[in-house]
Amino acid sequence: MEIPDEAVIVNSSRLKSVVWNDFDRVKKGDTLVAVCRHCNRKLSGSSTSGTSHLRNHLIRCRRRSNHDVSQLLTRGKKKDGSLAVANRNFGQQQRKGESLSILSTNFALGIRKDGSITTGSINFDNKRSRLDLARMIILHGYSLMMVEHFGFRIFVRNLQPLFEPVTFDRVEADCKEIYQIEKQKINEELAKLPGKISLCADKWVANAGAKYLSLTAHYIDNAWQLKKKILNFLMLDPLQTEDMLSDAIMTSLKNWDIDRKVFSITVDNHSRDDVIVRKMRDQLCELRYLVCNGQLFDVRCAANVVKLMAQDALETSFEIAHKIRESIRYVRSSQAVQDKFNQVVQLAGVNSQKSLCLDNPLQWNLTYIMLEAAVEYRDAFVLLQEHDSLYTVCPSGREWDRASSISSFLKLFVEVSNVFAGNKYSTANIYFPEICDIHLQLIEWCQNSDDFISSLALKMKSRFDEYWKKCSLALAIAAILDPRFKMKLVEYYYPRIYGSSAPDCIDIVSNCMKALYNGHTIYSSLISRGQAGASHVANCDSRSTLTGFDKFVNETSQSQNVKSDLDKYLEEPLFPRNVDFSILNWWKVHTPRYPILSMMARNILGIALSKVSSEALFNTGDRAIDQSWGSLRSHTLQALMCTQDWMCSELEDSKSSSSPPLAVCYDTK
């Protein structure tokens, strides 16, 4: 639009629309023009033209971001579905040669069912957006360096020019701030727990060879939901002794103020862990923090012992697996060889629906899948060797027999591991029948007439027996607390495992059950007096006269034919078995009927009898930290790993309930 000469700026103070704060109204004769004060763009200024075109220009005007825009008002959403800004307030702070920093945050956005968008008040807050960015990085495991990548900065600038670019140091500090906020929430949650906490100690490795220890809390909360939270992610010093490591774990527990709430700790089946567990138990028993002197304190990972036995089987059959692997590679080496193999499959009468596939040595279940399929094509491979002189790696008849035996070993281990992985958090009652089935199968394999099978089974059983000696009581008692089984499951398996010694072994389990119940009775009496859950135990009289009195009252009450929770529970009929049964919901409903036993069930069912996640269940090595995080400083890595675990748990909880998706607000003042 051309502006005539001798134009005059009209006083626009009487104009009601706030857009005139950013336009000069120029008049020459009867022509009115609105000139943008930011970019000098000339638009119609006639009163008959309205102000919509002026508001639209201000929204698009790039130079406007360097000036104060106090208010932009529109009349709402247009009929064509375009975005209408109702109220947009920008605070400003001038920096050297840079755009303004926005200080306040208040963003309201609604998405209608038809996909259109409506907005309320839009106030941009730079810090809120920074924290949202940090949360995104933590939740999805992105590299912190992404904030300094050129492409990311271009994307953010075009998306929101008002957002100030952040550096690696800035986003690192924001992640730590979020960590402290989330840590306070976990602290408050752990302080209110009605029961005990079971720990897991898991080893991780970083890309540079550094090793870390993840300390995780497992517990059942007030709502009878099984929860898992990473408490610490500690860097391990190669020169650190077992005593130093146990001291580091105890320090972590004290910092979280949960050392008095510990019930058990789950570690790998390694001799080094024996020293760590023993020292921790001695310290906690000395402070009188453990129920029944920590009778179930030392727990070994069930998934870990299964994985170790699977590795024993694979190591024994290394050469056989290599030949089968090379045989599959040869068949897949060309289309001609593949066609020839398909022909011999028909000639050999092989009727298998499985596909030949190569394994991944880092995933032992994939080696089982490879062996299982190859064994079914055994006759075809033998026939291929007769018709193809280039095929020279076919296993011998004896090797095929051993491959079949190894496949049967691995099949059991895979099936049991899949049961462990069935739920994200598995309660302790599910493990007893699976472990007993392995025990019985090992006994049978040890008696096999084939020396290869019996010698391998003896090697695996020696490893299994060490695990069984430490964990059989915890396994059995957790199963007894399942109302579908009670003592019947122990009475079913033990005669098959122990033979004539079964009655004595059953008595050991029964006596342990009673001792644990008595210990929880004493603990309950302390709670009723408001003493449990505090550090009074360490400061009580060394003679423990009141504790002894509580035990005396409990024992004499039982001798007076007063039925305990335990007696009533064991005498009542078994609960019907069905697919939809939830043991935690059952105990939640029956807590008023069994007040002491439900307390015991909460603690024992929360024991982490397996600490391996479903993602790492079949891995042959330690869990590895992502490369982008593995090079970070140890305290930064701890903040990221812990916060990511807490945020993922919150998301999972929101998905499994009727609550809305994760929504987080921060006070940015």
PDB file of N, CA, C and O in Angstrom, residues 125-149:
ATOM      1  N   ASP A 125       6.790 -19.538  30.014  1.00  0.00           N
ATOM      2  CA  ASP A 125       7.745 -19.570  31.124  1.00  0.00           C
ATOM      3  C   ASP A 125       8.961 -20.350  30.667  1.00  0.00           C
ATOM      4  O   ASP A 125       8.881 -21.546  30.392  1.00  0.00           O
ATOM      5  N   ASN A 126      10.092 -19.690  30.590  1.00  0.00           N
ATOM      6  CA  ASN A 126      11.306 -20.325  30.096  1.00  0.00           C
ATOM      7  C   ASN A 126      11.768 -21.455  31.006  1.00  0.00           C
ATOM      8  O   ASN A 126      12.177 -22.527  30.536  1.00  0.00           O
ATOM      9  N   LYS A 127      11.684 -21.252  32.322  1.00  0.00           N
ATOM     10  CA  LYS A 127      12.155 -22.292  33.240  1.00  0.00           C
ATOM     11  C   LYS A 127      11.264 -23.519  33.174  1.00  0.00           C
ATOM     12  O   LYS A 127      11.755 -24.655  33.200  1.00  0.00           O
ATOM     13  N   ARG A 128       9.965 -23.320  33.090  1.00  0.00           N
ATOM     14  CA  ARG A 128       9.055 -24.458  32.982  1.00  0.00           C
ATOM     15  C   ARG A 128       9.380 -25.274  31.742  1.00  0.00           C
ATOM     16  O   ARG A 128       9.416 -26.508  31.785  1.00  0.00           O
ATOM     17  N   SER A 129       9.637 -24.617  30.641  1.00  0.00           N
ATOM     18  CA  SER A 129       9.975 -25.325  29.415  1.00  0.00           C
ATOM     19  C   SER A 129      11.314 -26.038  29.539  1.00  0.00           C
ATOM     20  O   SER A 129      11.501 -27.131  28.995  1.00  0.00           O
ATOM     21  N   ARG A 130      12.256 -25.420  30.232  1.00  0.00           N
ATOM     22  CA  ARG A 130      13.543 -26.078  30.467  1.00  0.00           C
ATOM     23  C   ARG A 130      13.364 -27.360  31.262  1.00  0.00           C
ATOM     24  O   ARG A 130      13.960 -28.399  30.955  1.00  0.00           O
ATOM     25  N   LEU A 131      12.535 -27.311  32.284  1.00  0.00           N
ATOM     26  CA  LEU A 131      12.300 -28.500  33.103  1.00  0.00           C
ATOM     27  C   LEU A 131      11.553 -29.572  32.320  1.00  0.00           C
ATOM     28  O   LEU A 131      11.806 -30.773  32.488  1.00  0.00           O
ATOM     29  N   ASP A 132      10.624 -29.153  31.463  1.00  0.00           N
ATOM     30  CA  ASP A 132       9.945 -30.125  30.605  1.00  0.00           C
ATOM     31  C   ASP A 132      10.934 -30.811  29.672  1.00  0.00           C
ATOM     32  O   ASP A 132      10.851 -32.022  29.430  1.00  0.00           O
ATOM     33  N   LEU A 133      11.878 -30.042  29.147  1.00  0.00           N
ATOM     34  CA  LEU A 133      12.912 -30.605  28.285  1.00  0.00           C
ATOM     35  C   LEU A 133      13.766 -31.604  29.055  1.00  0.00           C
ATOM     36  O   LEU A 133      14.079 -32.692  28.555  1.00  0.00           O
ATOM     37  N   ALA A 134      14.143 -31.245  30.282  1.00  0.00           N
ATOM     38  CA  ALA A 134      14.965 -32.141  31.098  1.00  0.00           C
ATOM     39  C   ALA A 134      14.222 -33.430  31.425  1.00  0.00           C
ATOM     40  O   ALA A 134      14.803 -34.523  31.389  1.00  0.00           O
ATOM     41  N   ARG A 135      12.935 -33.309  31.714  1.00  0.00           N
ATOM     42  CA  ARG A 135      12.139 -34.501  32.008  1.00  0.00           C
ATOM     43  C   ARG A 135      12.045 -35.412  30.781  1.00  0.00           C
ATOM     44  O   ARG A 135      12.084 -36.635  30.897  1.00  0.00           O
ATOM     45  N   MET A 136      11.912 -34.828  29.609  1.00  0.00           N
ATOM     46  CA  MET A 136      11.874 -35.611  28.383  1.00  0.00           C
ATOM     47  C   MET A 136      13.184 -36.372  28.195  1.00  0.00           C
ATOM     48  O   MET A 136      13.193 -37.565  27.852  1.00  0.00           O
ATOM     49  N   ILE A 137      14.296 -35.711  28.435  1.00  0.00           N
ATOM     50  CA  ILE A 137      15.609 -36.345  28.293  1.00  0.00           C
ATOM     51  C   ILE A 137      15.749 -37.505  29.272  1.00  0.00           C
ATOM     52  O   ILE A 137      16.224 -38.592  28.917  1.00  0.00           O
ATOM     53  N   ILE A 138      15.306 -37.298  30.514  1.00  0.00           N
ATOM     54  CA  ILE A 138      15.414 -38.349  31.528  1.00  0.00           C
ATOM     55  C   ILE A 138      14.517 -39.528  31.178  1.00  0.00           C
ATOM     56  O   ILE A 138      14.956 -40.691  31.197  1.00  0.00           O
ATOM     57  N   LEU A 139      13.267 -39.251  30.861  1.00  0.00           N
ATOM     58  CA  LEU A 139      12.281 -40.307  30.647  1.00  0.00           C
ATOM     59  C   LEU A 139      12.671 -41.215  29.480  1.00  0.00           C
ATOM     60  O   LEU A 139      12.540 -42.438  29.559  1.00  0.00           O
ATOM     61  N   HIS A 140      13.178 -40.627  28.405  1.00  0.00           N
ATOM     62  CA  HIS A 140      13.463 -41.397  27.198  1.00  0.00           C
ATOM     63  C   HIS A 140      14.941 -41.741  27.039  1.00  0.00           C
ATOM     64  O   HIS A 140      15.316 -42.355  26.033  1.00  0.00           O
ATOM     65  N   GLY A 141      15.771 -41.351  28.006  1.00  0.00           N
ATOM     66  CA  GLY A 141      17.182 -41.718  27.950  1.00  0.00           C
ATOM     67  C   GLY A 141      17.969 -41.011  26.873  1.00  0.00           C
ATOM     68  O   GLY A 141      18.962 -41.545  26.367  1.00  0.00           O
ATOM     69  N   TYR A 142      17.562 -39.795  26.490  1.00  0.00           N
ATOM     70  CA  TYR A 142      18.282 -39.063  25.456  1.00  0.00           C
ATOM     71  C   TYR A 142      19.621 -38.549  25.988  1.00  0.00           C
ATOM     72  O   TYR A 142      19.807 -38.366  27.197  1.00  0.00           O
ATOM     73  N   SER A 143      20.513 -38.277  25.072  1.00  0.00           N
ATOM     74  CA  SER A 143      21.800 -37.696  25.450  1.00  0.00           C
ATOM     75  C   SER A 143      21.607 -36.256  25.905  1.00  0.00           C
ATOM     76  O   SER A 143      20.863 -35.489  25.281  1.00  0.00           O
ATOM     77  N   LEU A 144      22.296 -35.876  26.966  1.00  0.00           N
ATOM     78  CA  LEU A 144      22.213 -34.492  27.439  1.00  0.00           C
ATOM     79  C   LEU A 144      22.819 -33.524  26.433  1.00  0.00           C
ATOM     80  O   LEU A 144      22.475 -32.339  26.412  1.00  0.00           O
ATOM     81  N   MET A 145      23.721 -34.030  25.589  1.00  0.00           N
ATOM     82  CA  MET A 145      24.375 -33.160  24.610  1.00  0.00           C
ATOM     83  C   MET A 145      23.431 -32.734  23.493  1.00  0.00           C
ATOM     84  O   MET A 145      23.761 -31.838  22.712  1.00  0.00           O
ATOM     85  N   MET A 146      22.257 -33.347  23.405  1.00  0.00           N
ATOM     86  CA  MET A 146      21.346 -33.009  22.321  1.00  0.00           C
ATOM     87  C   MET A 146      20.941 -31.536  22.361  1.00  0.00           C
ATOM     88  O   MET A 146      20.626 -30.950  21.324  1.00  0.00           O
ATOM     89  N   VAL A 147      20.965 -30.921  23.559  1.00  0.00           N
ATOM     90  CA  VAL A 147      20.538 -29.517  23.665  1.00  0.00           C
ATOM     91  C   VAL A 147      21.509 -28.584  22.962  1.00  0.00           C
ATOM     92  O   VAL A 147      21.165 -27.427  22.679  1.00  0.00           O
ATOM     93  N   GLU A 148      22.730 -29.047  22.676  1.00  0.00           N
ATOM     94  CA  GLU A 148      23.717 -28.215  21.988  1.00  0.00           C
ATOM     95  C   GLU A 148      23.861 -28.599  20.518  1.00  0.00           C
ATOM     96  O   GLU A 148      24.681 -28.026  19.805  1.00  0.00           O
ATOM     97  N   HIS A 149      23.073 -29.574  20.076  1.00  0.00           N
ATOM     98  CA  HIS A 149      23.126 -29.955  18.667  1.00  0.00           C
ATOM     99  C   HIS A 149      22.490 -28.869  17.798  1.00  0.00           C
ATOM    100  O   HIS A 149      21.447 -28.303  18.149  1.00  0.00           O
TER     101      HIS A 149
END
